[in-house]
Short mmCIF file of C-alpha atoms in Angstrom, two decimals:
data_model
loop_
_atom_site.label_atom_id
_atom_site.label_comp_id
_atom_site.label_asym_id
_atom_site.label_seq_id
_atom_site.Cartn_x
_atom_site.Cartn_y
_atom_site.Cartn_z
CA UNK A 3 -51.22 -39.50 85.43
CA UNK A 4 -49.32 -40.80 82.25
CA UNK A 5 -45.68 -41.81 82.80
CA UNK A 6 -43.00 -39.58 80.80
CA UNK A 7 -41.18 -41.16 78.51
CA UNK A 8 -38.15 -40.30 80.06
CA UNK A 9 -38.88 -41.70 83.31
CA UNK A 10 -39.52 -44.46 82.08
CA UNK A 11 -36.04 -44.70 80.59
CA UNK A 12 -34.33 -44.07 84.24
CA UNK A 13 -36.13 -47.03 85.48
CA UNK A 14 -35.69 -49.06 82.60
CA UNK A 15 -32.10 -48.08 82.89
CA UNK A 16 -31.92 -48.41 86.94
CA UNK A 17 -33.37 -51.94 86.69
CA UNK A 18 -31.36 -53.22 83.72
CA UNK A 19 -27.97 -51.60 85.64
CA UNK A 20 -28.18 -53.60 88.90
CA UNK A 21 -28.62 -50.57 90.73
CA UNK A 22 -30.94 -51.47 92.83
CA UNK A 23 -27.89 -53.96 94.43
CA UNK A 24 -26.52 -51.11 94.77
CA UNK A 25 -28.62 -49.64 97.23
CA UNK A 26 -28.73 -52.44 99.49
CA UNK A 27 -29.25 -53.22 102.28
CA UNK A 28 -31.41 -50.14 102.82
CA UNK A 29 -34.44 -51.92 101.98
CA UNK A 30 -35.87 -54.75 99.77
CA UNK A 31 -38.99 -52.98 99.47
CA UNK A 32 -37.14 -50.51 97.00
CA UNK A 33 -36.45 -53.09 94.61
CA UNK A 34 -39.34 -54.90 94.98
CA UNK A 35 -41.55 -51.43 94.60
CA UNK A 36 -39.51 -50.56 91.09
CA UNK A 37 -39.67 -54.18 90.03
CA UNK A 38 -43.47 -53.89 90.76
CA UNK A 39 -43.33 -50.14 88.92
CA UNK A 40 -42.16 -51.24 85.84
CA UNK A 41 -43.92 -54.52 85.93
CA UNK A 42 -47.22 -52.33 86.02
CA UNK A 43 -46.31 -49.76 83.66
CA UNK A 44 -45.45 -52.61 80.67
CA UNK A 45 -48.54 -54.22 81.58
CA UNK A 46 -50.26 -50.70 80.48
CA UNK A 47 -47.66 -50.24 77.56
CA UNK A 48 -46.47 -53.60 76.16
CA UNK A 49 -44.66 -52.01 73.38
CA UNK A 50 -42.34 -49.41 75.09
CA UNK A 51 -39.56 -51.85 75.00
CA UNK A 52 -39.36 -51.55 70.74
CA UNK A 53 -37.68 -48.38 71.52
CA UNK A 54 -35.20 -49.88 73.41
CA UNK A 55 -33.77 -52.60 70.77
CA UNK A 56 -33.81 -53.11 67.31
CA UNK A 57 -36.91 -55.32 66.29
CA UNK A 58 -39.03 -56.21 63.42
CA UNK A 59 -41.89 -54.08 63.39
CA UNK A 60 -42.86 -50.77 61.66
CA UNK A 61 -41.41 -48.35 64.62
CA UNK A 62 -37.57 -49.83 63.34
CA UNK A 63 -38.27 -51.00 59.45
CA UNK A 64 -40.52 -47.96 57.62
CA UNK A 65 -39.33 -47.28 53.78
CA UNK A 66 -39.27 -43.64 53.57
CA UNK A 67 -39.99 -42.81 49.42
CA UNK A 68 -39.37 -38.91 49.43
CA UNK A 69 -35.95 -39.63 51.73
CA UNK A 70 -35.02 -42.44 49.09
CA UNK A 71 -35.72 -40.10 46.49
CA UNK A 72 -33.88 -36.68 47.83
CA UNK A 73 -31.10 -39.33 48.64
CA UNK A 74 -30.58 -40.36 45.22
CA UNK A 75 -31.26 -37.28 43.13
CA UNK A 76 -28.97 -35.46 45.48
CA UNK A 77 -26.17 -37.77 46.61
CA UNK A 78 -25.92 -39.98 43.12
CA UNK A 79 -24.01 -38.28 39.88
CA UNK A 80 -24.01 -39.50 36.39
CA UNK A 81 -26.74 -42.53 36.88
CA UNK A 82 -30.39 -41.36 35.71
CA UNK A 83 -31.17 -44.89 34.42
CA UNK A 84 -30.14 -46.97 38.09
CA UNK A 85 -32.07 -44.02 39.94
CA UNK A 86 -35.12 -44.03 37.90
CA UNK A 87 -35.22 -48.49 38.41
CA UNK A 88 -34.09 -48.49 41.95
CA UNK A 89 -36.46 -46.04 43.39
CA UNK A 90 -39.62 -47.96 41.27
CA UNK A 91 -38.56 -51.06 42.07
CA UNK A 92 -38.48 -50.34 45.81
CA UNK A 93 -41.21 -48.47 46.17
CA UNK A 94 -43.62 -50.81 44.10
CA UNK A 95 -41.80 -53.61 46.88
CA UNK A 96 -42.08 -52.26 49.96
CA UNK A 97 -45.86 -50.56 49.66
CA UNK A 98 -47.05 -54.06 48.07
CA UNK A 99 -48.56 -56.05 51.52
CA UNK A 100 -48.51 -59.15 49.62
CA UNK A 101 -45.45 -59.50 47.23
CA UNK A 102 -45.34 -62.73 44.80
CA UNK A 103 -41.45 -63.22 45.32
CA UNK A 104 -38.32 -61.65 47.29
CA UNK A 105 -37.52 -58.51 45.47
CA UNK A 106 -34.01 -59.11 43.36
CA UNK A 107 -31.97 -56.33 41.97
CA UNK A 108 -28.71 -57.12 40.20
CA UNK A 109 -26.44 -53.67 40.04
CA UNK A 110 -23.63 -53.91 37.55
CA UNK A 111 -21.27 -51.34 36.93
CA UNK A 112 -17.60 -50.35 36.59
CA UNK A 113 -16.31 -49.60 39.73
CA UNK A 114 -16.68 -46.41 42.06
CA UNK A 115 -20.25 -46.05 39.79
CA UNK A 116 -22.11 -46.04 42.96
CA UNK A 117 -23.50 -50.00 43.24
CA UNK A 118 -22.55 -50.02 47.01
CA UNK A 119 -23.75 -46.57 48.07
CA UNK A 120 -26.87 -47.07 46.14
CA UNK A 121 -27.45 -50.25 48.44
CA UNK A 122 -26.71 -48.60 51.31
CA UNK A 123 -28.56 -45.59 50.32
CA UNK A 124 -31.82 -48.05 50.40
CA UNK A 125 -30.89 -49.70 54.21
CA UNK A 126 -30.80 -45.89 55.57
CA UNK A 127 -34.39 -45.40 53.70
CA UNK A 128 -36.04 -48.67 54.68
CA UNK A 129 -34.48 -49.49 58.15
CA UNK A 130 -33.86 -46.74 60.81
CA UNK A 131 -30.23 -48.52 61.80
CA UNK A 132 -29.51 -48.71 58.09
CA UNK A 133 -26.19 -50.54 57.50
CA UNK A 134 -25.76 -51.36 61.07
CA UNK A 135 -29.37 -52.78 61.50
CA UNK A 136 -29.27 -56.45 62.32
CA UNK A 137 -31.34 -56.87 59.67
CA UNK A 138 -29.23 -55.96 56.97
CA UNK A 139 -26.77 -58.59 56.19
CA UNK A 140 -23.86 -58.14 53.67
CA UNK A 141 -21.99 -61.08 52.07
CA UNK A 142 -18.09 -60.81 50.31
CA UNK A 143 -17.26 -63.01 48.29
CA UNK A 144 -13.41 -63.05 49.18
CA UNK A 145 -13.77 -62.89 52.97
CA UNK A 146 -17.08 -65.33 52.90
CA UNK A 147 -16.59 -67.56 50.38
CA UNK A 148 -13.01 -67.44 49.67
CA UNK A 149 -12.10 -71.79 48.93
CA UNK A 150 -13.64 -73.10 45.99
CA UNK A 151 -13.11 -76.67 47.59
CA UNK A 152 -15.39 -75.50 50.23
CA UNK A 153 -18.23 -74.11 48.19
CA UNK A 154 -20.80 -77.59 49.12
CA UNK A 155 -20.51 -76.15 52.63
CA UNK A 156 -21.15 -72.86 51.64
CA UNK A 157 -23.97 -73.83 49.66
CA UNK A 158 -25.56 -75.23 53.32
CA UNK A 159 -24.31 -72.15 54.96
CA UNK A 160 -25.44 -70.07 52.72
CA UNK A 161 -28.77 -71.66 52.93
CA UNK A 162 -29.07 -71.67 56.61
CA UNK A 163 -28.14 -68.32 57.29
CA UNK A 164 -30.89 -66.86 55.08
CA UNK A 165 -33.60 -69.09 56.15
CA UNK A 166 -32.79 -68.06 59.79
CA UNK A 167 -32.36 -64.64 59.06
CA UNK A 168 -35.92 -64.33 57.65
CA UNK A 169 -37.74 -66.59 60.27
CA UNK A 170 -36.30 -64.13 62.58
CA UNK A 171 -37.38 -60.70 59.69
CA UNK A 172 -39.80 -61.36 57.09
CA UNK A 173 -38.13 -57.89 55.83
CA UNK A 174 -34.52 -58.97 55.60
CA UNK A 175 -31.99 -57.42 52.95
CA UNK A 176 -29.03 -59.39 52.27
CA UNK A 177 -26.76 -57.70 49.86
CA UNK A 178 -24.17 -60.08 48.19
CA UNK A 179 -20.61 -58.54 46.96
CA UNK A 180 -18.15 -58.60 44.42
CA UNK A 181 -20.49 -61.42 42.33
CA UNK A 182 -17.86 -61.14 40.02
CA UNK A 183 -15.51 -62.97 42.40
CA UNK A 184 -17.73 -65.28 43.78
CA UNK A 185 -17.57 -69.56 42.47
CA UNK A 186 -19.76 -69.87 40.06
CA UNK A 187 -23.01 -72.19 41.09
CA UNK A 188 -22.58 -71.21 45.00
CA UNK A 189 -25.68 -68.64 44.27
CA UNK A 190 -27.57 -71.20 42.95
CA UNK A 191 -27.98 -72.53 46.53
CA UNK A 192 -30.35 -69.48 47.07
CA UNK A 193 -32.62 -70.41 43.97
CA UNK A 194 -36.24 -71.33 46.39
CA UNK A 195 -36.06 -68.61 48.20
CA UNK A 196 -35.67 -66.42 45.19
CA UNK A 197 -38.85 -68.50 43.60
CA UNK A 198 -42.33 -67.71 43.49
CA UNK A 199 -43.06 -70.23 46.83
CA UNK A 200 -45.48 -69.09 49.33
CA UNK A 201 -43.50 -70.77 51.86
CA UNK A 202 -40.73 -73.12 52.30
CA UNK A 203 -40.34 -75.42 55.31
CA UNK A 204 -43.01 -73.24 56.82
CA UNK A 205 -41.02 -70.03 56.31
CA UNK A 206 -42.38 -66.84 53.47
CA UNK A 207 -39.29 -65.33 51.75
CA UNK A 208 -41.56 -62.66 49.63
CA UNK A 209 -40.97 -59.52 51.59
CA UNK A 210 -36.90 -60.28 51.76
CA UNK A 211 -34.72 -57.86 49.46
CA UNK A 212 -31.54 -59.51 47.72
CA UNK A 213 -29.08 -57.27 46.07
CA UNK A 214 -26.27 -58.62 44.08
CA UNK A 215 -23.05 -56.28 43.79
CA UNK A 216 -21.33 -56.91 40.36
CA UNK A 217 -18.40 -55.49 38.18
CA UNK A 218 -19.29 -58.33 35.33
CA UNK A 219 -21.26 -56.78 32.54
CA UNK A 220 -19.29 -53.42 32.83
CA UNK A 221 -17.72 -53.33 29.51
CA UNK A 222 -21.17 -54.06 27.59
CA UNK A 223 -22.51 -50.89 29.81
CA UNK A 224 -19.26 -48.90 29.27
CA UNK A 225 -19.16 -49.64 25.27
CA UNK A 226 -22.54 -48.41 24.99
CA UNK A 227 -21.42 -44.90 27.06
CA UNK A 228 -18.59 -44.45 24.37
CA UNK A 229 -20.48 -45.09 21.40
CA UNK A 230 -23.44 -42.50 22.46
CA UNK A 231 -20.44 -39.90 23.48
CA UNK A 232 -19.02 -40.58 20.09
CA UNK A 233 -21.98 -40.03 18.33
CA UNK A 234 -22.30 -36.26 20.17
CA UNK A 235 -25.46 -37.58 22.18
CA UNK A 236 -25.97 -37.26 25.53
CA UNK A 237 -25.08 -40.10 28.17
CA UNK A 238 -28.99 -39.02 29.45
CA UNK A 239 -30.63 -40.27 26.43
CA UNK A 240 -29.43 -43.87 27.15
CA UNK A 241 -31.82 -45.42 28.13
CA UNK A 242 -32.47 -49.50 29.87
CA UNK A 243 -33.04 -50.99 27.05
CA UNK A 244 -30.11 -49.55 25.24
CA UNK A 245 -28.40 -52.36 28.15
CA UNK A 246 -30.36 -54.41 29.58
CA UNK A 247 -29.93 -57.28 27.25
CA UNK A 248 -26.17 -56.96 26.37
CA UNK A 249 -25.70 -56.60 29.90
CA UNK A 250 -27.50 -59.59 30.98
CA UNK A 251 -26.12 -62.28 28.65
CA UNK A 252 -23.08 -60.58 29.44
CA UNK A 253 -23.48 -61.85 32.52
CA UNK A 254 -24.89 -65.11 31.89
CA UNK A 255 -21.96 -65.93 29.88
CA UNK A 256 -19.35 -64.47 32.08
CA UNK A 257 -17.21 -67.59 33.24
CA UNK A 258 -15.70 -65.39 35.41
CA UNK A 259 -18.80 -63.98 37.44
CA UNK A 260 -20.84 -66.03 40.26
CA UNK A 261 -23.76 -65.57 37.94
CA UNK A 262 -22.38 -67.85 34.86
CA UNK A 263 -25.03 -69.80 34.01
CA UNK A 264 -27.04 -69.30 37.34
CA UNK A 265 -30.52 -70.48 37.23
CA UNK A 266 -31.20 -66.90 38.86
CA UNK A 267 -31.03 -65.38 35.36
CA UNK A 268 -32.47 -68.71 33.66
CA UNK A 269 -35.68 -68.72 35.16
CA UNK A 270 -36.27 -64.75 35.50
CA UNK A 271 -35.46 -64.35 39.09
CA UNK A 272 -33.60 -60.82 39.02
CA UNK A 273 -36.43 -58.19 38.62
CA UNK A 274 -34.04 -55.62 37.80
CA UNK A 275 -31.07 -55.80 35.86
CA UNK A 276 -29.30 -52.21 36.92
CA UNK A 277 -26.85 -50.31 34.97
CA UNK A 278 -24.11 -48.11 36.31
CA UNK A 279 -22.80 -45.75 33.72
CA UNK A 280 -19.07 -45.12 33.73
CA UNK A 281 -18.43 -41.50 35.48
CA UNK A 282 -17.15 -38.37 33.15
CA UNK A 283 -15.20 -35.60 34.91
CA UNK A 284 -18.39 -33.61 35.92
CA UNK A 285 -19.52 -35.96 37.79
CA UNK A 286 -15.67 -36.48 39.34
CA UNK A 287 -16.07 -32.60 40.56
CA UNK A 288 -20.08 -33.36 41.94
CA UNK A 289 -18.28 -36.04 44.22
CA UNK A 290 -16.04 -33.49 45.68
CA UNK A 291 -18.06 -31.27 46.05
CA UNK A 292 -20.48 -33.64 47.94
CA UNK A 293 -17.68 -35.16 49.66
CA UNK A 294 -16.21 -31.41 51.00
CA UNK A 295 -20.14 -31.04 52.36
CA UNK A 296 -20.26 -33.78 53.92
CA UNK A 297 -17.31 -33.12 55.75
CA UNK A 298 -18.24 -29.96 57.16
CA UNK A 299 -17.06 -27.70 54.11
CA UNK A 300 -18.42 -25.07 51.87
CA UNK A 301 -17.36 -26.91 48.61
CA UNK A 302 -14.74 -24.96 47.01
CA UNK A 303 -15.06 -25.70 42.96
CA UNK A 304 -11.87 -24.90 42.33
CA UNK A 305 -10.61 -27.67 45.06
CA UNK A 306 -12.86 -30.19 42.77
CA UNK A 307 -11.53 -29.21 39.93
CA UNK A 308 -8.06 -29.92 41.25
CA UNK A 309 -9.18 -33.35 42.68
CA UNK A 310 -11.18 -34.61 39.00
CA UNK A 311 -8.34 -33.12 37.35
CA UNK A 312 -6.01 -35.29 39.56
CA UNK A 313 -8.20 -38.57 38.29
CA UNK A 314 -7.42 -40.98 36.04
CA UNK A 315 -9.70 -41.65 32.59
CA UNK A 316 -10.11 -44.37 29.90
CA UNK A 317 -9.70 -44.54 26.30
CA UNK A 318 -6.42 -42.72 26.68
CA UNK A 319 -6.85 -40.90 23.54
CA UNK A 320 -10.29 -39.41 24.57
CA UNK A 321 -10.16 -39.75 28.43
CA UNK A 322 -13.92 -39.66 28.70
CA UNK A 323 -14.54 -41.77 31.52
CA UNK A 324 -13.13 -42.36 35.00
CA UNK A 325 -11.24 -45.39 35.51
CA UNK A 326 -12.41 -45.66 38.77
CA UNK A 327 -15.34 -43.74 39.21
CA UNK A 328 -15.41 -41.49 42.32
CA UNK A 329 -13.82 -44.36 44.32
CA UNK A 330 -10.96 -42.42 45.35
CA UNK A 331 -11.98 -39.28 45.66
CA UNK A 332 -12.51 -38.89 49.83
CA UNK A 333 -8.47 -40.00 49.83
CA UNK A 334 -7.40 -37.63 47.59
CA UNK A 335 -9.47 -35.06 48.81
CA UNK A 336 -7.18 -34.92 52.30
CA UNK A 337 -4.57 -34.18 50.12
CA UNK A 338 -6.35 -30.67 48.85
CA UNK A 339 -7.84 -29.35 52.10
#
């Protein structure tokens, strides 16, 4: 007869628990017979302990398209261009076996435009931990890198953490933050495993995911939002190239950003350059109203109102645009319901 799953779980869990100390000295046969039990039963099924812990194989990392793409039509306002890339981009990645290079998306955006819950809206939809899967790593620039006399060690960190990370998961995300803040010419370190390299030092880096978190570039995206709303067209006919160049030698030339000058942009590393357009009022009130499900809620449109109403927008004359996005919105939200 076939084991149940779930008692195979009480004697994973009465081994593993020292238990079986616990019933001594009635008899050393007990132990031994469990021992023996389990013994036998992973001989028979080697892989019941993947459901145990967190490992790298299809039963923990499986990219999910139609969640992905429910996620981000339902759950992301206002950005039609960064859903359209993001969901292409991963999908072509993750359903290609044999992938040239590491898959590098650069999101750029004023901020509270969604860059972070886009990224994390991807972890959920590749790895079943998402954010908290050991596979995901996320990098600040303030907390990691915070000296600028340090930045030759790092550079070696920086290095060594990655290569470990994907000798350990060929399918590895790392998602780097605030690029904006980080010293420029510490990314550079990362350059190889960004490359089109089979291997390096024996290890393949063309199934890892790199995501680069930036505020730099914002004003090119944001100038562009204006000028269509000023010229009574709608923020939906924008399309990438409308920003995709501005926004990348924006970058480039940003002295400011952790991608001045980087060789990432140089040599055509970053796949994706992704634009996140600055957030009107409607989009303010979606947030709420998303926020007030989440919680448990029926969303209440007036109570939206009163929160986007309570927001902050940019040019003052025409206050078009959030100033900072829907960033706020969960805090002021407590003080409406």
């Amino acid at each position: 007869m076939k084991p149940r799953k779930q008692h195979v779980v009480l004697l994973w869990m009465l081994i593993c628990s020292g238990l079986t100390e616990g019933i001594e000295p009635i008899s050393t046969s007990i132990a031994v017979g469990m021992a023996a039990a389990l013994t036998g039963f992973l001989a028979s099924y080697p892989n019941i302990l993947y459901y145990f812990h967190e490992c790298c194989r299809p039963e923990w990392i499986s990219f999910n398209k139609t969640g992905l793409q429910k996620d981000l039509d339902s759950k992301l306002f206002g950005q039609h261009i960064a859903s359209r890339i993001v969901l292409k981009a991963v999908n072509g990645f993750m359903n290609n076996d044999n992938p040239k290079k590491p898959l590098v998306l650069s999101l750029h955006g004023w901020t509270g435009t969604g860059k972070n819950f886009v990224s994390k809206l991807i972890a959920e939809n590749i790895y079943k931990e998402g954010m908290d899967s050991s596979f995901v790593h996320v990098f600040t620039s303030e907390l990691h890198f915070p000296h600028a006399s340090e930045i030759e060690t790092y550079k070696s960190q920086l290095q060594q953490w990655i290569k470990g990370n994907v000798t350990n998961c060929a399918h590895s995300m790392f998602i780097f933050d605030e690029m904006d803040k980080m010293h420029p010419g510490l990314i550079d370190s990362i350059k190889p495993y960004l490359d089109y390299y089979d291997k390096l030092d024996g290890v393949s880096y063309r199934k890892a995911m790199f995501i680069f978190l930036s505020n730099a570039g914002g004003e090119s995206i944001i100038q562009t939002a204006l000028d269509f709303w000023r010229d009574g067209r709608d923020r939906n006919e924008i399309e990438l190239h409308d920003l995709e160049t501005a926004l990348s030698l924006s970058v480039f030339n940003n002295k400011k950003s952790g991608l001045w000058h980087t060789s990432l942009i140089d040599k055509n590393l970053v796949d994706f350059f992704v634009p996140f357009l600055p957030l009107e009022y409607k989009h303010v009130v979606q947030c709420a109203m998303a926020e007030m499900e989440a919680r448990g809620f029926d969303p209440d449109k007036d109570v939206a109102d009163q929160v986007a109403k309570d927001v902050i927008y940019f040019p003052k004359t025409e206050r078009v645009f959030s100033v900072k996005g829907c960033k706020t919105i969960e805090s002021k939200l407590d003080y409406y319901i």
